[in-house]
Short mmCIF file of C-alpha atoms in Angstrom, two decimals:
data_model
loop_
_atom_site.label_atom_id
_atom_site.label_comp_id
_atom_site.label_asym_id
_atom_site.label_seq_id
_atom_site.Cartn_x
_atom_site.Cartn_y
_atom_site.Cartn_z
CA UNK A 1 59.12 60.02 103.68
CA UNK A 2 61.70 59.92 106.81
CA UNK A 3 63.82 58.75 104.20
CA UNK A 4 63.60 61.69 102.32
CA UNK A 5 64.05 63.92 105.21
CA UNK A 6 67.17 62.02 106.67
CA UNK A 7 68.55 62.96 102.95
CA UNK A 8 67.57 66.47 102.99
CA UNK A 9 69.49 66.38 106.46
CA UNK A 10 72.44 64.64 105.14
CA UNK A 11 72.94 67.11 102.88
CA UNK A 12 72.37 69.97 105.00
CA UNK A 13 75.31 68.89 107.17
CA UNK A 14 77.08 67.95 104.32
CA UNK A 15 76.82 71.89 103.15
CA UNK A 16 77.56 73.01 106.45
CA UNK A 17 80.65 71.01 107.27
CA UNK A 18 82.18 71.45 103.39
CA UNK A 19 81.99 75.45 104.30
CA UNK A 20 83.13 75.25 107.35
CA UNK A 21 86.28 73.38 105.92
CA UNK A 22 86.24 76.42 103.26
CA UNK A 23 86.06 78.93 105.74
CA UNK A 24 89.26 77.69 107.27
CA UNK A 25 90.87 77.46 104.64
CA UNK A 26 90.67 80.81 103.26
CA UNK A 27 91.32 82.00 106.54
CA UNK A 28 94.71 79.97 106.36
CA UNK A 29 96.07 81.15 103.04
CA UNK A 30 95.03 84.65 103.77
CA UNK A 31 97.19 84.23 107.31
CA UNK A 32 99.66 82.36 105.20
CA UNK A 33 99.70 85.38 102.39
CA UNK A 34 100.21 88.22 104.98
CA UNK A 35 103.44 86.33 106.74
CA UNK A 36 104.94 85.59 103.07
CA UNK A 37 104.00 89.35 102.01
CA UNK A 38 105.38 90.96 105.13
CA UNK A 39 108.25 88.54 104.90
CA UNK A 40 109.23 89.37 100.94
CA UNK A 41 109.33 92.93 101.46
CA UNK A 42 111.56 92.69 104.69
CA UNK A 43 113.78 90.33 102.66
CA UNK A 44 114.29 93.28 100.61
CA UNK A 45 116.39 94.84 102.75
CA UNK A 46 119.10 97.82 101.78
CA UNK A 47 117.87 99.95 98.88
CA UNK A 48 120.20 102.13 97.77
CA UNK A 49 118.62 105.36 96.43
CA UNK A 50 121.91 108.04 96.28
CA UNK A 51 125.72 107.56 95.63
CA UNK A 52 128.40 110.48 96.43
CA UNK A 53 131.67 110.62 95.71
CA UNK A 54 134.48 112.64 97.90
CA UNK A 55 138.24 113.23 97.38
CA UNK A 56 140.02 113.79 100.53
CA UNK A 57 143.19 114.67 101.68
CA UNK A 58 144.05 112.92 104.98
CA UNK A 59 147.51 113.77 107.01
CA UNK A 60 148.50 110.97 109.42
CA UNK A 61 151.10 111.13 111.93
CA UNK A 62 152.24 109.37 114.74
CA UNK A 63 154.36 109.74 117.75
CA UNK A 64 156.57 107.11 119.22
CA UNK A 65 158.14 108.42 122.66
CA UNK A 66 161.19 106.12 124.72
CA UNK A 67 163.38 106.22 127.62
CA UNK A 68 161.32 108.36 129.67
CA UNK A 69 159.92 110.55 126.57
CA UNK A 70 163.44 111.91 126.00
CA UNK A 71 164.00 110.26 122.44
CA UNK A 72 160.97 110.84 120.09
CA UNK A 73 160.33 108.89 116.71
CA UNK A 74 157.60 110.32 114.17
CA UNK A 75 155.88 108.87 111.24
CA UNK A 76 153.41 110.13 108.57
CA UNK A 77 151.79 110.06 105.53
CA UNK A 78 149.48 111.84 103.34
CA UNK A 79 147.38 109.77 101.96
CA UNK A 80 144.75 110.76 99.22
CA UNK A 81 141.17 109.32 99.50
CA UNK A 82 138.58 108.72 96.94
CA UNK A 83 135.61 107.18 98.37
CA UNK A 84 131.92 106.28 96.91
CA UNK A 85 129.22 106.42 99.97
CA UNK A 86 126.16 104.80 99.38
CA UNK A 87 123.10 106.01 101.06
CA UNK A 88 119.61 104.67 101.21
CA UNK A 89 117.01 102.90 103.12
CA UNK A 90 116.78 99.40 105.45
CA UNK A 91 113.74 98.18 104.98
CA UNK A 92 113.87 95.68 107.74
CA UNK A 93 113.42 98.66 110.02
CA UNK A 94 109.67 99.57 108.56
CA UNK A 95 106.67 98.94 110.49
CA UNK A 96 103.67 97.48 108.85
CA UNK A 97 100.96 95.55 109.70
CA UNK A 98 98.28 93.03 107.17
CA UNK A 99 94.51 93.01 107.17
CA UNK A 100 93.81 89.87 106.07
CA UNK A 101 90.02 90.35 105.53
CA UNK A 102 90.17 93.61 103.30
CA UNK A 103 93.69 92.22 101.75
CA UNK A 104 95.56 95.84 102.64
CA UNK A 105 98.91 96.12 103.97
CA UNK A 106 99.43 99.33 106.04
CA UNK A 107 102.54 100.93 106.44
CA UNK A 108 103.13 102.93 109.03
CA UNK A 109 106.21 104.00 109.87
CA UNK A 110 109.40 104.06 107.35
CA UNK A 111 113.07 104.38 108.50
CA UNK A 112 115.13 107.42 107.81
CA UNK A 113 118.02 107.36 105.37
CA UNK A 114 121.88 105.80 106.66
CA UNK A 115 125.08 104.87 105.36
CA UNK A 116 124.62 101.90 103.54
CA UNK A 117 128.37 100.87 102.80
CA UNK A 118 131.49 103.03 101.58
CA UNK A 119 134.03 101.71 99.33
CA UNK A 120 137.67 103.61 99.59
CA UNK A 121 141.05 103.42 97.81
CA UNK A 122 143.38 105.22 99.19
CA UNK A 123 146.99 106.44 97.63
CA UNK A 124 149.94 106.73 99.81
CA UNK A 125 152.04 109.78 99.23
CA UNK A 126 155.12 111.48 101.06
CA UNK A 127 155.60 108.52 103.42
CA UNK A 128 157.73 108.98 106.09
CA UNK A 129 159.00 106.44 108.24
CA UNK A 130 160.83 106.91 112.33
CA UNK A 131 164.34 105.45 113.50
CA UNK A 132 161.90 103.31 115.82
CA UNK A 133 158.51 104.00 114.81
CA UNK A 134 157.91 102.63 111.20
CA UNK A 135 154.72 101.71 109.20
CA UNK A 136 154.06 98.71 109.64
CA UNK A 137 150.87 95.82 107.90
CA UNK A 138 148.35 96.66 110.87
CA UNK A 139 149.21 100.31 110.74
CA UNK A 140 147.42 100.68 107.04
CA UNK A 141 144.41 98.16 108.31
CA UNK A 142 144.16 100.76 110.77
CA UNK A 143 144.63 103.38 108.99
CA UNK A 144 141.80 102.27 106.05
CA UNK A 145 139.43 102.27 109.21
CA UNK A 146 140.23 105.85 109.90
CA UNK A 147 139.84 106.86 106.71
CA UNK A 148 136.38 105.81 106.47
CA UNK A 149 135.31 107.16 109.55
CA UNK A 150 136.70 110.28 108.45
CA UNK A 151 134.40 110.12 105.44
CA UNK A 152 131.39 109.26 107.37
CA UNK A 153 132.34 112.59 109.19
CA UNK A 154 131.72 114.22 106.03
CA UNK A 155 128.31 112.97 104.34
CA UNK A 156 126.37 114.78 107.50
CA UNK A 157 127.94 117.84 105.71
CA UNK A 158 126.67 117.11 102.03
CA UNK A 159 123.52 116.84 101.01
CA UNK A 160 123.30 113.38 100.47
CA UNK A 161 120.93 112.73 103.17
CA UNK A 162 118.35 115.17 101.95
CA UNK A 163 118.78 113.70 98.64
CA UNK A 164 117.86 110.00 99.34
CA UNK A 165 115.00 111.49 101.88
CA UNK A 166 113.76 112.58 98.43
CA UNK A 167 113.90 109.46 96.82
CA UNK A 168 111.76 107.11 99.53
CA UNK A 169 108.61 107.72 97.46
CA UNK A 170 110.64 105.28 94.81
CA UNK A 171 111.60 102.72 97.71
CA UNK A 172 107.68 102.95 98.48
CA UNK A 173 107.13 101.99 94.74
CA UNK A 174 108.69 99.16 94.94
CA UNK A 175 106.88 97.38 98.05
CA UNK A 176 103.36 98.41 96.50
CA UNK A 177 104.71 96.49 93.63
CA UNK A 178 105.79 93.65 95.80
CA UNK A 179 102.44 94.01 97.55
CA UNK A 180 100.41 94.05 94.18
CA UNK A 181 101.81 90.77 93.29
CA UNK A 182 99.44 88.73 94.89
CA UNK A 183 96.38 91.16 94.55
CA UNK A 184 96.94 93.02 97.58
CA UNK A 185 97.36 96.70 98.33
CA UNK A 186 99.56 98.97 100.48
CA UNK A 187 98.37 101.57 102.24
CA UNK A 188 100.64 104.40 103.22
CA UNK A 189 98.42 107.34 103.26
CA UNK A 190 99.43 108.31 106.52
CA UNK A 191 102.83 108.53 106.42
CA UNK A 192 105.29 111.14 106.41
CA UNK A 193 108.36 111.11 105.18
CA UNK A 194 110.71 113.94 107.00
CA UNK A 195 113.11 116.01 104.76
CA UNK A 196 114.05 119.86 104.61
CA UNK A 197 110.08 120.29 105.41
CA UNK A 198 107.86 117.39 106.60
CA UNK A 199 105.58 115.87 103.92
CA UNK A 200 102.79 113.91 103.30
CA UNK A 201 103.29 111.08 100.94
CA UNK A 202 99.65 110.63 98.86
#
């Protein structure tokens, strides 16, 4: 009888130990899934939703003075800028949390659209050098930077940011697909995307 009782107690203890180990392994797996999932979404990083083309005429003029400003020398150039601006979202800026028990990722904040890159192609016309003020290699490098800044200043005047904002749901759908690949769900029910009129995503 005592031997039989000992067997029963041994089985119960073994069952409890097995259940404890299984529960801990499940919790560890859930935590690992959460970390991997959030990291996977953020590694998508930059998501381009809108592309805009610009053609601008840029006048550059530089005056150099010498000998107590008694002599001046001017160089100038006419530059035709053809640029392509990519507008979208930096997904590394999103705010989200993972609920391991319900396997739900809660998206609480989504970034505003921004300029992700600008590609420029410059054509120089009517280049005129001064007597002691000529275009050098470093001038062309500086001009490239200036023309990019010029295009940057034109982007807010365009409708590109609003167009990108309207495509925010597409970026969220990609995130949702990533989450669903491991059997989780994405909750963005409380998220608001601001555009010309603030709207709640459903």
